[in-house]
Amino acid sequence: MPTSLGQARVIVAGPVDAEPVVLLHGMQANSAMWYPNIAALAENYRVYAIDDLLGSGGSRASADITDMDQLVNWYQELFDILELDSMHLVGASRGGWQATAIALAESARDRSRIQRLVLLSPAQTFGWIQFSSELLTSIFFTLNPDRDQVHESLKSLSSQPQAINPIYLDLYVAALRDDPVPDLITELRPFSDQQLQQVTLPTLVLIGDNDMMNDQGSLERAKKMLVQVQIEQIQSAGHFLTVDQADKVNSAVLNFLSR
């Protein structure tokens, strides 16, 4: 569909008259990353998986995007186009950061359209990513992607890289080759205490116990700053927890959304 910043691709599934759930994917990915989760979510919800303008999916920018505020406004424009007056918002990794920024923008409206917020291993949302050998390995592969080495490389991001669908791995490597250093990556900075305290809607934060981008400190800050928050650490999961422990994540998200 056309928007002010270019073409948007939105993949829709689920009952037409069900509550809307909007999905925001991670960096160097597209809506295909939701393949382990979509069937469970779409059983009782109308799901809208949006390809980000900065991602590798079908959305295509026709204008320069110079800051994240533009992207947040673009998502709000999409909600208008899709006539989403009420929704649940789910974001993974960079999508989690963006979902938090959108929730902040919506809080300035007379009535926020977001009913519940789900943050899945949100990147740089509650704290800076700590430098580690795993991070160095991930950066090196990002700059030198090799399909034959992808399983070994993804050990820093996934607890079960061998279980990831090979079609998705092809897309992941292709995205790295096309765009090794994503636009606006330097704008992913942790939110301030004041900003996080403005997010008053019910929020679920899930991270993996081997999450390279989050740790217990992330959960503790989320619990301290967010007004209504449920936190959980998923065992045997890395940053790709939606793939590593799909059943546990699906169950936790669905239980939270149904309250």
mmCIF file of C-alpha atoms in Angstrom:
data_model
loop_
_atom_site.group_PDB
_atom_site.id
_atom_site.type_symbol
_atom_site.label_atom_id
_atom_site.label_comp_id
_atom_site.label_asym_id
_atom_site.label_seq_id
_atom_site.Cartn_x
_atom_site.Cartn_y
_atom_site.Cartn_z
ATOM 1 C CA MET A 1 0.000 0.000 0.000
ATOM 2 C CA PRO A 2 1.206 3.570 -0.705
ATOM 3 C CA THR A 3 2.290 5.826 2.162
ATOM 4 C CA SER A 4 3.924 9.237 2.456
ATOM 5 C CA LEU A 5 7.392 7.647 2.721
ATOM 6 C CA GLY A 6 6.982 4.899 0.144
ATOM 7 C CA GLN A 7 5.442 1.489 -0.355
ATOM 8 C CA ALA A 8 4.438 -0.536 2.684
ATOM 9 C CA ARG A 9 4.012 -4.308 2.670
ATOM 10 C CA VAL A 10 1.782 -5.709 5.396
ATOM 11 C CA ILE A 11 1.065 -9.430 5.687
ATOM 12 C CA VAL A 12 -2.350 -10.093 7.250
ATOM 13 C CA ALA A 13 -3.673 -13.321 8.780
ATOM 14 C CA GLY A 14 -6.369 -14.455 11.172
ATOM 15 C CA PRO A 15 -10.126 -13.906 11.642
ATOM 16 C CA VAL A 16 -11.364 -10.670 10.090
ATOM 17 C CA ASP A 17 -13.347 -9.644 13.151
ATOM 18 C CA ALA A 18 -10.721 -10.588 15.775
ATOM 19 C CA GLU A 19 -8.663 -8.188 17.920
ATOM 20 C CA PRO A 20 -5.709 -6.776 15.936
ATOM 21 C CA VAL A 21 -2.125 -7.671 16.816
ATOM 22 C CA VAL A 22 0.661 -5.756 15.023
ATOM 23 C CA LEU A 23 4.095 -7.383 14.654
ATOM 24 C CA LEU A 24 7.345 -5.437 14.185
ATOM 25 C CA HIS A 25 10.323 -7.572 13.140
ATOM 26 C CA GLY A 26 13.984 -7.220 14.030
ATOM 27 C CA MET A 27 16.937 -5.660 12.257
ATOM 28 C CA GLN A 28 18.282 -7.243 9.042
ATOM 29 C CA ALA A 29 15.064 -9.239 8.834
ATOM 30 C CA ASN A 30 11.527 -9.013 7.546
ATOM 31 C CA SER A 31 8.153 -10.448 8.497
ATOM 32 C CA ALA A 32 9.380 -13.944 7.597
ATOM 33 C CA MET A 33 11.012 -14.040 11.051
ATOM 34 C CA TRP A 34 7.564 -14.686 12.536
ATOM 35 C CA TYR A 35 7.210 -18.084 10.826
ATOM 36 C CA PRO A 36 7.378 -20.030 14.148
ATOM 37 C CA ASN A 37 4.753 -17.786 15.785
ATOM 38 C CA ILE A 38 2.198 -16.703 13.214
ATOM 39 C CA ALA A 39 -0.055 -19.784 13.287
ATOM 40 C CA ALA A 40 -0.515 -19.573 17.055
ATOM 41 C CA LEU A 41 -1.112 -15.805 17.024
ATOM 42 C CA ALA A 42 -3.467 -15.836 14.037
ATOM 43 C CA GLU A 43 -5.739 -18.514 15.472
ATOM 44 C CA ASN A 44 -7.671 -15.977 17.549
ATOM 45 C CA TYR A 45 -6.219 -12.588 16.512
ATOM 46 C CA ARG A 46 -6.158 -10.554 13.314
ATOM 47 C CA VAL A 47 -2.403 -10.266 12.804
ATOM 48 C CA TYR A 48 -0.657 -7.519 10.827
ATOM 49 C CA ALA A 49 3.045 -8.223 10.190
ATOM 50 C CA ILE A 50 4.618 -5.024 8.872
ATOM 51 C CA ASP A 51 7.809 -5.016 6.816
ATOM 52 C CA ASP A 52 9.886 -2.145 8.143
ATOM 53 C CA LEU A 53 11.051 0.524 5.679
ATOM 54 C CA LEU A 54 14.622 -0.059 6.908
ATOM 55 C CA GLY A 55 14.396 -3.848 6.620
ATOM 56 C CA SER A 56 14.854 -6.400 3.848
ATOM 57 C CA GLY A 57 11.183 -7.064 3.137
ATOM 58 C CA GLY A 58 8.712 -5.700 0.635
ATOM 59 C CA SER A 59 8.388 -2.180 2.060
ATOM 60 C CA ARG A 60 10.325 0.334 -0.042
ATOM 61 C CA ALA A 61 11.170 3.916 0.924
ATOM 62 C CA SER A 62 10.745 6.618 -1.724
ATOM 63 C CA ALA A 63 12.018 9.411 0.531
ATOM 64 C CA ASP A 64 15.072 9.892 2.712
ATOM 65 C CA ILE A 65 14.544 8.666 6.285
ATOM 66 C CA THR A 66 16.890 10.659 8.472
ATOM 67 C CA ASP A 67 15.706 9.797 11.983
ATOM 68 C CA MET A 68 13.578 7.355 13.938
ATOM 69 C CA ASP A 69 10.869 9.968 14.546
ATOM 70 C CA GLN A 70 10.032 9.770 10.842
ATOM 71 C CA LEU A 71 9.707 6.003 11.100
ATOM 72 C CA VAL A 72 7.488 6.227 14.188
ATOM 73 C CA ASN A 73 5.239 8.689 12.356
ATOM 74 C CA TRP A 74 5.152 6.282 9.402
ATOM 75 C CA TYR A 75 3.888 3.469 11.616
ATOM 76 C CA GLN A 76 1.194 5.745 13.018
ATOM 77 C CA GLU A 77 0.221 6.659 9.465
ATOM 78 C CA LEU A 78 -0.047 2.947 8.649
ATOM 79 C CA PHE A 79 -2.346 2.419 11.643
ATOM 80 C CA ASP A 80 -4.575 5.138 10.193
ATOM 81 C CA ILE A 81 -4.550 3.573 6.718
ATOM 82 C CA LEU A 82 -5.335 0.129 8.154
ATOM 83 C CA GLU A 83 -8.069 1.684 10.351
ATOM 84 C CA LEU A 84 -6.575 0.200 13.497
ATOM 85 C CA ASP A 85 -8.272 2.139 16.282
ATOM 86 C CA SER A 86 -7.264 -0.427 18.917
ATOM 87 C CA MET A 87 -4.476 -3.008 18.813
ATOM 88 C CA HIS A 88 -1.826 -4.961 20.668
ATOM 89 C CA LEU A 89 1.755 -4.178 19.588
ATOM 90 C CA VAL A 90 4.511 -6.807 19.524
ATOM 91 C CA GLY A 91 8.127 -5.990 18.669
ATOM 92 C CA ALA A 92 11.254 -8.158 18.502
ATOM 93 C CA SER A 93 14.840 -6.895 18.796
ATOM 94 C CA ARG A 94 14.960 -3.544 16.943
ATOM 95 C CA GLY A 95 11.212 -3.933 16.493
ATOM 96 C CA GLY A 96 10.978 -3.913 20.294
ATOM 97 C CA TRP A 97 12.825 -0.607 20.440
ATOM 98 C CA GLN A 98 10.533 0.781 17.751
ATOM 99 C CA ALA A 99 7.442 -0.540 19.525
ATOM 100 C CA THR A 100 8.522 1.302 22.677
ATOM 101 C CA ALA A 101 9.030 4.521 20.699
ATOM 102 C CA ILE A 102 5.601 4.102 19.089
ATOM 103 C CA ALA A 103 4.011 3.523 22.495
ATOM 104 C CA LEU A 104 5.581 6.783 23.693
ATOM 105 C CA ALA A 105 4.248 8.643 20.651
ATOM 106 C CA GLU A 106 0.794 7.149 21.135
ATOM 107 C CA SER A 107 0.791 8.226 24.791
ATOM 108 C CA ALA A 108 0.735 11.850 23.567
ATOM 109 C CA ARG A 109 -2.606 11.285 21.831
ATOM 110 C CA ASP A 110 -5.948 11.795 23.547
ATOM 111 C CA ARG A 111 -6.304 8.021 23.553
ATOM 112 C CA SER A 112 -3.551 5.555 22.757
ATOM 113 C CA ARG A 113 -4.524 2.939 20.206
ATOM 114 C CA ILE A 114 -2.210 0.408 21.845
ATOM 115 C CA GLN A 115 -3.854 -1.760 24.485
ATOM 116 C CA ARG A 116 -0.943 -4.040 25.361
ATOM 117 C CA LEU A 117 2.758 -3.951 24.499
ATOM 118 C CA VAL A 118 5.010 -7.001 24.067
ATOM 119 C CA LEU A 119 8.791 -6.586 23.857
ATOM 120 C CA LEU A 120 10.732 -9.684 22.778
ATOM 121 C CA SER A 121 14.481 -9.353 23.381
ATOM 122 C CA PRO A 122 14.257 -5.616 22.642
ATOM 123 C CA ALA A 123 17.562 -4.218 21.378
ATOM 124 C CA GLN A 124 19.140 -1.300 23.269
ATOM 125 C CA THR A 125 15.847 -0.480 24.974
ATOM 126 C CA PHE A 126 16.711 -0.875 28.663
ATOM 127 C CA GLY A 127 20.508 -0.742 28.452
ATOM 128 C CA TRP A 128 23.524 -0.686 26.165
ATOM 129 C CA ILE A 129 24.657 -3.909 24.530
ATOM 130 C CA GLN A 130 27.731 -5.109 26.414
ATOM 131 C CA PHE A 131 30.861 -5.843 24.395
ATOM 132 C CA SER A 132 31.717 -9.555 24.330
ATOM 133 C CA SER A 133 33.403 -12.170 22.176
ATOM 134 C CA GLU A 134 29.937 -13.239 21.004
ATOM 135 C CA LEU A 135 29.166 -9.680 19.877
ATOM 136 C CA LEU A 136 32.499 -9.511 18.043
ATOM 137 C CA THR A 137 31.716 -12.796 16.269
ATOM 138 C CA SER A 138 28.291 -11.490 15.266
ATOM 139 C CA ILE A 139 29.750 -8.224 13.927
ATOM 140 C CA PHE A 140 32.401 -10.083 11.919
ATOM 141 C CA PHE A 141 29.780 -12.325 10.298
ATOM 142 C CA THR A 142 27.548 -9.335 9.579
ATOM 143 C CA LEU A 143 30.379 -7.762 7.590
ATOM 144 C CA ASN A 144 31.441 -11.074 6.004
ATOM 145 C CA PRO A 145 28.320 -13.219 5.606
ATOM 146 C CA ASP A 146 28.893 -16.767 4.380
ATOM 147 C CA ARG A 147 25.910 -19.113 3.963
ATOM 148 C CA ASP A 148 28.105 -22.146 4.747
ATOM 149 C CA GLN A 149 29.143 -20.612 8.071
ATOM 150 C CA VAL A 150 25.767 -19.273 9.171
ATOM 151 C CA HIS A 151 25.016 -22.010 11.729
ATOM 152 C CA GLU A 152 28.345 -21.484 13.465
ATOM 153 C CA SER A 153 27.926 -17.711 13.402
ATOM 154 C CA LEU A 154 24.391 -17.782 14.800
ATOM 155 C CA LYS A 155 25.517 -19.561 17.965
ATOM 156 C CA SER A 156 25.979 -16.046 19.354
ATOM 157 C CA LEU A 157 22.314 -15.210 18.665
ATOM 158 C CA SER A 158 20.493 -18.536 18.853
ATOM 159 C CA SER A 159 20.634 -21.501 21.206
ATOM 160 C CA GLN A 160 19.410 -23.768 18.401
ATOM 161 C CA PRO A 161 20.775 -22.425 15.087
ATOM 162 C CA GLN A 162 20.483 -25.847 13.421
ATOM 163 C CA ALA A 163 16.707 -25.756 13.965
ATOM 164 C CA ILE A 164 16.173 -22.500 12.044
ATOM 165 C CA ASN A 165 14.330 -22.990 8.765
ATOM 166 C CA PRO A 166 16.877 -23.008 5.891
ATOM 167 C CA ILE A 167 14.688 -20.736 3.768
ATOM 168 C CA TYR A 168 14.817 -18.114 6.528
ATOM 169 C CA LEU A 169 18.594 -18.541 6.791
ATOM 170 C CA ASP A 170 18.865 -17.806 3.055
ATOM 171 C CA LEU A 171 16.882 -14.589 3.578
ATOM 172 C CA TYR A 172 18.994 -13.636 6.607
ATOM 173 C CA VAL A 173 22.309 -14.028 4.771
ATOM 174 C CA ALA A 174 20.940 -12.169 1.728
ATOM 175 C CA ALA A 175 19.876 -9.268 3.960
ATOM 176 C CA LEU A 176 23.368 -9.057 5.472
ATOM 177 C CA ARG A 177 24.958 -8.985 2.044
ATOM 178 C CA ASP A 178 22.626 -6.232 0.836
ATOM 179 C CA ASP A 179 22.816 -4.042 3.928
ATOM 180 C CA PRO A 180 25.614 -4.978 6.389
ATOM 181 C CA VAL A 181 25.294 -1.713 8.356
ATOM 182 C CA PRO A 182 21.578 -0.821 8.654
ATOM 183 C CA ASP A 183 20.463 2.786 8.436
ATOM 184 C CA LEU A 184 19.908 4.718 11.680
ATOM 185 C CA ILE A 185 21.590 2.000 13.766
ATOM 186 C CA THR A 186 23.213 4.691 15.919
ATOM 187 C CA GLU A 187 19.781 5.987 16.943
ATOM 188 C CA LEU A 188 19.035 2.797 18.875
ATOM 189 C CA ARG A 189 19.893 4.200 22.275
ATOM 190 C CA PRO A 190 18.446 3.113 25.620
ATOM 191 C CA PHE A 191 15.384 5.069 26.675
ATOM 192 C CA SER A 192 15.698 7.406 29.649
ATOM 193 C CA ASP A 193 13.972 6.802 32.978
ATOM 194 C CA GLN A 194 11.530 9.590 32.206
ATOM 195 C CA GLN A 195 10.623 8.084 28.834
ATOM 196 C CA LEU A 196 10.102 4.587 30.201
ATOM 197 C CA GLN A 197 7.921 5.908 33.017
ATOM 198 C CA GLN A 198 5.610 7.402 30.403
ATOM 199 C CA VAL A 199 4.830 3.913 29.072
ATOM 200 C CA THR A 200 1.861 3.183 31.314
ATOM 201 C CA LEU A 201 0.062 0.471 29.354
ATOM 202 C CA PRO A 202 0.398 -3.220 30.343
ATOM 203 C CA THR A 203 3.734 -4.473 29.007
ATOM 204 C CA LEU A 204 5.334 -7.913 28.707
ATOM 205 C CA VAL A 205 9.125 -8.153 28.412
ATOM 206 C CA LEU A 206 10.682 -11.500 27.438
ATOM 207 C CA ILE A 207 14.393 -12.192 26.990
ATOM 208 C CA GLY A 208 16.399 -15.369 26.562
ATOM 209 C CA ASP A 209 18.734 -16.617 29.273
ATOM 210 C CA ASN A 210 21.528 -16.492 26.665
ATOM 211 C CA ASP A 211 20.443 -13.203 25.094
ATOM 212 C CA MET A 212 23.499 -11.363 23.795
ATOM 213 C CA MET A 213 21.658 -8.024 23.880
ATOM 214 C CA ASN A 214 19.896 -8.277 27.248
ATOM 215 C CA ASP A 215 20.560 -9.633 30.713
ATOM 216 C CA GLN A 216 18.996 -9.686 34.149
ATOM 217 C CA GLY A 217 19.780 -5.994 34.480
ATOM 218 C CA SER A 218 17.514 -5.297 31.494
ATOM 219 C CA LEU A 219 14.632 -7.045 33.221
ATOM 220 C CA GLU A 220 15.310 -5.273 36.499
ATOM 221 C CA ARG A 221 15.274 -1.853 34.813
ATOM 222 C CA ALA A 222 12.074 -2.727 32.973
ATOM 223 C CA LYS A 223 10.467 -3.791 36.251
ATOM 224 C CA LYS A 224 11.622 -0.621 38.003
ATOM 225 C CA MET A 225 10.656 1.894 35.306
ATOM 226 C CA LEU A 226 7.564 0.568 33.567
ATOM 227 C CA VAL A 227 4.282 1.201 35.378
ATOM 228 C CA GLN A 228 2.540 -2.080 34.484
ATOM 229 C CA VAL A 229 5.029 -4.736 33.493
ATOM 230 C CA GLN A 230 5.429 -8.495 33.486
ATOM 231 C CA ILE A 231 8.958 -9.797 32.957
ATOM 232 C CA GLU A 232 10.233 -13.275 32.188
ATOM 233 C CA GLN A 233 13.483 -14.907 31.185
ATOM 234 C CA ILE A 234 12.988 -17.801 28.762
ATOM 235 C CA GLN A 235 15.356 -20.692 29.423
ATOM 236 C CA SER A 236 17.505 -22.257 26.675
ATOM 237 C CA ALA A 237 16.983 -19.281 24.387
ATOM 238 C CA GLY A 238 19.255 -16.696 22.817
ATOM 239 C CA HIS A 239 18.421 -13.369 21.218
ATOM 240 C CA PHE A 240 16.360 -15.265 18.629
ATOM 241 C CA LEU A 241 14.007 -16.512 21.344
ATOM 242 C CA THR A 242 10.953 -16.455 19.050
ATOM 243 C CA VAL A 243 12.638 -19.289 17.129
ATOM 244 C CA ASP A 244 14.636 -20.955 19.915
ATOM 245 C CA GLN A 245 11.629 -21.439 22.189
ATOM 246 C CA ALA A 246 8.671 -20.672 19.955
ATOM 247 C CA ASP A 247 6.106 -22.677 21.939
ATOM 248 C CA LYS A 248 7.057 -21.015 25.243
ATOM 249 C CA VAL A 249 7.063 -17.555 23.690
ATOM 250 C CA ASN A 250 3.743 -18.116 21.921
ATOM 251 C CA SER A 251 2.148 -19.355 25.147
ATOM 252 C CA ALA A 252 3.494 -16.433 27.207
ATOM 253 C CA VAL A 253 2.387 -13.838 24.653
ATOM 254 C CA LEU A 254 -1.082 -15.321 24.181
ATOM 255 C CA ASN A 255 -1.649 -15.599 27.931
ATOM 256 C CA PHE A 256 -0.635 -11.963 28.367
ATOM 257 C CA LEU A 257 -2.798 -10.676 25.520
ATOM 258 C CA SER A 258 -5.880 -12.530 26.763
ATOM 259 C CA ARG A 259 -5.936 -10.813 30.175
#
